[in-house]
Amino acid sequence: MNWLVMKQWSPYASGIGIGILSWLTFVLSDKPIGCSTAYARTSGMIERLFRGDKTLQRPYYQKFHPEIDWQWMLVAGIFIGSFISAGLSGQFEIIWVPSRWAASLGTSALIRFMAALSGGILMGFGARWAGGCTSGHGISGTLQLAVSSWLAAVCFFIGGIITAAVLYH
């Protein structure tokens, strides 16, 4: 059980685990792994708190009904599992500005927060626009040999490399 308290897992073992999870998801539910739809459903649930059932009249939420489903539970499990893993490995701590960010862009927590928020919003729009996120296209779509998912995965890497080069050069 030492692997439960390791500070870092092998990326190969993690990749194999994600692949097995994806197989099981297809076998047990006949659905691909994906996360971004859970965020869209959550936004609908929040909107429903303020607008009531008028939210359900929107065409988007007729397609993606604002409810807790298996993808929503997957995202919740990712958050909970991350906290448990960080706690077991002794790595849990709250860091407002990571050291690599501070070395390149300064120590302002507000700028770091705004950059993270902006990046998250852009990724959310991108995921909805592309019909899937890194997990939907990058894991499930490539597993199904979908050309659009392979193209999206290549673009994820190119975008990530360019962004890292610009931010941390």
PDB file of C-alpha atoms in Angstrom:
ATOM      1  CA  MET A   1       0.000   0.000   0.000  1.00  0.00           C
ATOM      2  CA  ASN A   2       3.045   2.301  -0.255  1.00  0.00           C
ATOM      3  CA  TRP A   3       1.752   3.503  -3.623  1.00  0.00           C
ATOM      4  CA  LEU A   4      -1.099   5.275  -1.823  1.00  0.00           C
ATOM      5  CA  VAL A   5       1.322   7.605  -0.022  1.00  0.00           C
ATOM      6  CA  MET A   6       3.738   8.199  -2.903  1.00  0.00           C
ATOM      7  CA  LYS A   7       4.341  11.859  -3.783  1.00  0.00           C
ATOM      8  CA  GLN A   8       4.134  11.136  -7.482  1.00  0.00           C
ATOM      9  CA  TRP A   9       2.870   8.185  -9.496  1.00  0.00           C
ATOM     10  CA  SER A  10       4.415   6.936 -12.690  1.00  0.00           C
ATOM     11  CA  PRO A  11       2.751   8.644 -15.665  1.00  0.00           C
ATOM     12  CA  TYR A  12       2.738   5.247 -17.398  1.00  0.00           C
ATOM     13  CA  ALA A  13       0.865   3.586 -14.533  1.00  0.00           C
ATOM     14  CA  SER A  14      -1.543   6.541 -14.373  1.00  0.00           C
ATOM     15  CA  GLY A  15      -2.135   6.336 -18.127  1.00  0.00           C
ATOM     16  CA  ILE A  16      -2.841   2.616 -17.890  1.00  0.00           C
ATOM     17  CA  GLY A  17      -5.265   3.279 -15.022  1.00  0.00           C
ATOM     18  CA  ILE A  18      -7.104   5.939 -17.021  1.00  0.00           C
ATOM     19  CA  GLY A  19      -7.276   3.572 -19.985  1.00  0.00           C
ATOM     20  CA  ILE A  20      -8.749   0.794 -17.845  1.00  0.00           C
ATOM     21  CA  LEU A  21     -11.254   3.270 -16.368  1.00  0.00           C
ATOM     22  CA  SER A  22     -12.248   4.311 -19.867  1.00  0.00           C
ATOM     23  CA  TRP A  23     -12.770   0.673 -20.922  1.00  0.00           C
ATOM     24  CA  LEU A  24     -14.878   0.000 -17.845  1.00  0.00           C
ATOM     25  CA  THR A  25     -16.938   3.114 -18.506  1.00  0.00           C
ATOM     26  CA  PHE A  26     -17.718   1.946 -22.032  1.00  0.00           C
ATOM     27  CA  VAL A  27     -18.497  -1.606 -20.886  1.00  0.00           C
ATOM     28  CA  LEU A  28     -20.646  -0.661 -17.904  1.00  0.00           C
ATOM     29  CA  SER A  29     -22.450   2.454 -19.162  1.00  0.00           C
ATOM     30  CA  ASP A  30     -21.835   2.568 -22.925  1.00  0.00           C
ATOM     31  CA  LYS A  31     -20.716   6.175 -22.499  1.00  0.00           C
ATOM     32  CA  PRO A  32     -17.330   7.855 -22.905  1.00  0.00           C
ATOM     33  CA  ILE A  33     -15.435   9.576 -20.096  1.00  0.00           C
ATOM     34  CA  GLY A  34     -15.871  13.338 -20.165  1.00  0.00           C
ATOM     35  CA  CYS A  35     -15.854  16.205 -17.693  1.00  0.00           C
ATOM     36  CA  SER A  36     -16.784  19.479 -19.372  1.00  0.00           C
ATOM     37  CA  THR A  37     -20.475  18.587 -19.717  1.00  0.00           C
ATOM     38  CA  ALA A  38     -20.617  18.344 -15.926  1.00  0.00           C
ATOM     39  CA  TYR A  39     -19.571  22.009 -15.703  1.00  0.00           C
ATOM     40  CA  ALA A  40     -22.240  22.967 -18.244  1.00  0.00           C
ATOM     41  CA  ARG A  41     -24.852  21.047 -16.234  1.00  0.00           C
ATOM     42  CA  THR A  42     -23.655  22.779 -13.056  1.00  0.00           C
ATOM     43  CA  SER A  43     -24.077  26.200 -14.655  1.00  0.00           C
ATOM     44  CA  GLY A  44     -27.628  25.178 -15.537  1.00  0.00           C
ATOM     45  CA  MET A  45     -28.290  24.079 -11.957  1.00  0.00           C
ATOM     46  CA  ILE A  46     -27.007  27.440 -10.683  1.00  0.00           C
ATOM     47  CA  GLU A  47     -29.114  29.332 -13.219  1.00  0.00           C
ATOM     48  CA  ARG A  48     -32.122  27.228 -12.222  1.00  0.00           C
ATOM     49  CA  LEU A  49     -31.735  28.480  -8.637  1.00  0.00           C
ATOM     50  CA  PHE A  50     -32.364  32.040  -9.866  1.00  0.00           C
ATOM     51  CA  ARG A  51     -34.667  31.558 -12.871  1.00  0.00           C
ATOM     52  CA  GLY A  52     -36.508  28.407 -11.860  1.00  0.00           C
ATOM     53  CA  ASP A  53     -37.878  26.138 -14.568  1.00  0.00           C
ATOM     54  CA  LYS A  54     -37.438  28.875 -17.226  1.00  0.00           C
ATOM     55  CA  THR A  55     -33.883  27.562 -17.426  1.00  0.00           C
ATOM     56  CA  LEU A  56     -35.173  24.282 -18.811  1.00  0.00           C
ATOM     57  CA  GLN A  57     -36.711  26.119 -21.783  1.00  0.00           C
ATOM     58  CA  ARG A  58     -33.286  27.046 -23.146  1.00  0.00           C
ATOM     59  CA  PRO A  59     -32.365  24.799 -26.084  1.00  0.00           C
ATOM     60  CA  TYR A  60     -28.898  24.183 -24.611  1.00  0.00           C
ATOM     61  CA  TYR A  61     -30.308  22.877 -21.344  1.00  0.00           C
ATOM     62  CA  GLN A  62     -32.877  20.781 -23.161  1.00  0.00           C
ATOM     63  CA  LYS A  63     -29.910  18.981 -24.732  1.00  0.00           C
ATOM     64  CA  PHE A  64     -27.780  19.005 -21.557  1.00  0.00           C
ATOM     65  CA  HIS A  65     -30.353  18.797 -18.787  1.00  0.00           C
ATOM     66  CA  PRO A  66     -29.071  20.526 -15.612  1.00  0.00           C
ATOM     67  CA  GLU A  67     -28.932  17.544 -13.296  1.00  0.00           C
ATOM     68  CA  ILE A  68     -26.460  15.452 -11.380  1.00  0.00           C
ATOM     69  CA  ASP A  69     -25.479  12.549 -13.599  1.00  0.00           C
ATOM     70  CA  TRP A  70     -22.585  10.071 -13.737  1.00  0.00           C
ATOM     71  CA  GLN A  71     -20.202  12.638 -15.347  1.00  0.00           C
ATOM     72  CA  TRP A  72     -20.974  15.107 -12.564  1.00  0.00           C
ATOM     73  CA  MET A  73     -20.187  12.388 -10.022  1.00  0.00           C
ATOM     74  CA  LEU A  74     -16.943  11.620 -11.920  1.00  0.00           C
ATOM     75  CA  VAL A  75     -15.836  15.251 -11.545  1.00  0.00           C
ATOM     76  CA  ALA A  76     -16.792  15.223  -7.863  1.00  0.00           C
ATOM     77  CA  GLY A  77     -14.766  12.014  -7.482  1.00  0.00           C
ATOM     78  CA  ILE A  78     -11.761  13.651  -9.155  1.00  0.00           C
ATOM     79  CA  PHE A  79     -11.874  16.531  -6.643  1.00  0.00           C
ATOM     80  CA  ILE A  80     -12.354  14.242  -3.646  1.00  0.00           C
ATOM     81  CA  GLY A  81      -9.719  11.776  -4.844  1.00  0.00           C
ATOM     82  CA  SER A  82      -7.246  14.604  -5.402  1.00  0.00           C
ATOM     83  CA  PHE A  83      -7.703  15.881  -1.857  1.00  0.00           C
ATOM     84  CA  ILE A  84      -7.355  12.377  -0.420  1.00  0.00           C
ATOM     85  CA  SER A  85      -4.239  11.687  -2.504  1.00  0.00           C
ATOM     86  CA  ALA A  86      -2.621  14.996  -1.525  1.00  0.00           C
ATOM     87  CA  GLY A  87      -3.428  14.347   2.131  1.00  0.00           C
ATOM     88  CA  LEU A  88      -2.091  10.775   2.124  1.00  0.00           C
ATOM     89  CA  SER A  89       1.155  11.810   0.436  1.00  0.00           C
ATOM     90  CA  GLY A  90       1.657  14.740   2.793  1.00  0.00           C
ATOM     91  CA  GLN A  91       1.635  17.160  -0.134  1.00  0.00           C
ATOM     92  CA  PHE A  92      -1.540  19.078   0.671  1.00  0.00           C
ATOM     93  CA  GLU A  93      -0.994  22.794   1.143  1.00  0.00           C
ATOM     94  CA  ILE A  94      -2.650  25.947  -0.100  1.00  0.00           C
ATOM     95  CA  ILE A  95      -0.380  27.875  -2.459  1.00  0.00           C
ATOM     96  CA  TRP A  96      -1.736  31.082  -3.994  1.00  0.00           C
ATOM     97  CA  VAL A  97       1.253  31.648  -6.293  1.00  0.00           C
ATOM     98  CA  PRO A  98       3.330  28.613  -7.355  1.00  0.00           C
ATOM     99  CA  SER A  99       7.096  29.149  -7.303  1.00  0.00           C
ATOM    100  CA  ARG A 100       7.520  28.684 -11.056  1.00  0.00           C
ATOM    101  CA  TRP A 101       4.809  31.295 -11.722  1.00  0.00           C
ATOM    102  CA  ALA A 102       6.375  33.692  -9.183  1.00  0.00           C
ATOM    103  CA  ALA A 103       9.798  33.351 -10.796  1.00  0.00           C
ATOM    104  CA  SER A 104       8.455  34.287 -14.235  1.00  0.00           C
ATOM    105  CA  LEU A 105       5.465  36.533 -13.622  1.00  0.00           C
ATOM    106  CA  GLY A 106       5.681  37.865 -10.081  1.00  0.00           C
ATOM    107  CA  THR A 107       4.102  37.130  -6.733  1.00  0.00           C
ATOM    108  CA  SER A 108       0.720  38.855  -7.138  1.00  0.00           C
ATOM    109  CA  ALA A 109      -2.014  36.453  -6.055  1.00  0.00           C
ATOM    110  CA  LEU A 110      -4.649  38.615  -7.796  1.00  0.00           C
ATOM    111  CA  ILE A 111      -2.900  38.378 -11.173  1.00  0.00           C
ATOM    112  CA  ARG A 112      -2.417  34.631 -10.694  1.00  0.00           C
ATOM    113  CA  PHE A 113      -6.119  34.243  -9.800  1.00  0.00           C
ATOM    114  CA  MET A 114      -7.273  36.319 -12.785  1.00  0.00           C
ATOM    115  CA  ALA A 115      -5.017  34.367 -15.158  1.00  0.00           C
ATOM    116  CA  ALA A 116      -6.333  31.053 -13.819  1.00  0.00           C
ATOM    117  CA  LEU A 117      -9.944  32.253 -14.007  1.00  0.00           C
ATOM    118  CA  SER A 118      -9.485  33.570 -17.560  1.00  0.00           C
ATOM    119  CA  GLY A 119      -7.815  30.341 -18.634  1.00  0.00           C
ATOM    120  CA  GLY A 120     -10.596  28.273 -17.112  1.00  0.00           C
ATOM    121  CA  ILE A 121     -13.293  30.312 -18.857  1.00  0.00           C
ATOM    122  CA  LEU A 122     -11.486  30.058 -22.207  1.00  0.00           C
ATOM    123  CA  MET A 123     -11.050  26.303 -21.766  1.00  0.00           C
ATOM    124  CA  GLY A 124     -14.736  25.964 -20.892  1.00  0.00           C
ATOM    125  CA  PHE A 125     -15.818  27.840 -24.021  1.00  0.00           C
ATOM    126  CA  GLY A 126     -13.323  25.883 -26.095  1.00  0.00           C
ATOM    127  CA  ALA A 127     -14.565  22.574 -24.737  1.00  0.00           C
ATOM    128  CA  ARG A 128     -18.192  23.442 -25.470  1.00  0.00           C
ATOM    129  CA  TRP A 129     -17.285  24.774 -28.910  1.00  0.00           C
ATOM    130  CA  ALA A 130     -15.248  21.670 -29.792  1.00  0.00           C
ATOM    131  CA  GLY A 131     -17.867  19.297 -28.410  1.00  0.00           C
ATOM    132  CA  GLY A 132     -15.575  17.960 -25.730  1.00  0.00           C
ATOM    133  CA  CYS A 133     -12.687  18.675 -23.409  1.00  0.00           C
ATOM    134  CA  THR A 134      -9.276  17.117 -22.939  1.00  0.00           C
ATOM    135  CA  SER A 135     -10.824  14.068 -21.314  1.00  0.00           C
ATOM    136  CA  GLY A 136     -13.674  13.760 -23.806  1.00  0.00           C
ATOM    137  CA  HIS A 137     -11.530  14.164 -26.914  1.00  0.00           C
ATOM    138  CA  GLY A 138      -8.093  13.314 -25.535  1.00  0.00           C
ATOM    139  CA  ILE A 139      -9.063  10.076 -23.770  1.00  0.00           C
ATOM    140  CA  SER A 140     -12.427   8.831 -24.991  1.00  0.00           C
ATOM    141  CA  GLY A 141     -12.334  10.197 -28.537  1.00  0.00           C
ATOM    142  CA  THR A 142      -8.797   9.037 -29.316  1.00  0.00           C
ATOM    143  CA  LEU A 143      -9.668   5.636 -27.820  1.00  0.00           C
ATOM    144  CA  GLN A 144     -12.465   5.412 -30.398  1.00  0.00           C
ATOM    145  CA  LEU A 145     -10.027   6.534 -33.138  1.00  0.00           C
ATOM    146  CA  ALA A 146     -12.157   9.599 -33.913  1.00  0.00           C
ATOM    147  CA  VAL A 147     -10.260  11.866 -36.328  1.00  0.00           C
ATOM    148  CA  SER A 148     -11.759  14.998 -34.734  1.00  0.00           C
ATOM    149  CA  SER A 149     -10.496  13.892 -31.316  1.00  0.00           C
ATOM    150  CA  TRP A 150      -6.979  13.210 -32.615  1.00  0.00           C
ATOM    151  CA  LEU A 151      -6.971  16.641 -34.231  1.00  0.00           C
ATOM    152  CA  ALA A 152      -8.235  18.205 -30.993  1.00  0.00           C
ATOM    153  CA  ALA A 153      -5.593  16.361 -28.931  1.00  0.00           C
ATOM    154  CA  VAL A 154      -2.802  17.591 -31.225  1.00  0.00           C
ATOM    155  CA  CYS A 155      -4.161  21.140 -30.870  1.00  0.00           C
ATOM    156  CA  PHE A 156      -4.275  20.744 -27.039  1.00  0.00           C
ATOM    157  CA  PHE A 157      -0.571  19.925 -27.004  1.00  0.00           C
ATOM    158  CA  ILE A 158       0.373  22.689 -29.461  1.00  0.00           C
ATOM    159  CA  GLY A 159      -1.654  25.233 -27.455  1.00  0.00           C
ATOM    160  CA  GLY A 160      -0.132  24.052 -24.186  1.00  0.00           C
ATOM    161  CA  ILE A 161       3.424  24.189 -25.511  1.00  0.00           C
ATOM    162  CA  ILE A 162       2.937  27.684 -26.950  1.00  0.00           C
ATOM    163  CA  THR A 163       1.289  28.962 -23.749  1.00  0.00           C
ATOM    164  CA  ALA A 164       4.060  27.523 -21.561  1.00  0.00           C
ATOM    165  CA  ALA A 165       6.723  28.975 -23.856  1.00  0.00           C
ATOM    166  CA  VAL A 166       5.106  32.427 -23.711  1.00  0.00           C
ATOM    167  CA  LEU A 167       4.545  32.382 -19.937  1.00  0.00           C
ATOM    168  CA  TYR A 168       7.747  30.720 -18.766  1.00  0.00           C
ATOM    169  CA  HIS A 169      10.377  31.617 -21.389  1.00  0.00           C
TER     170      HIS A 169
END
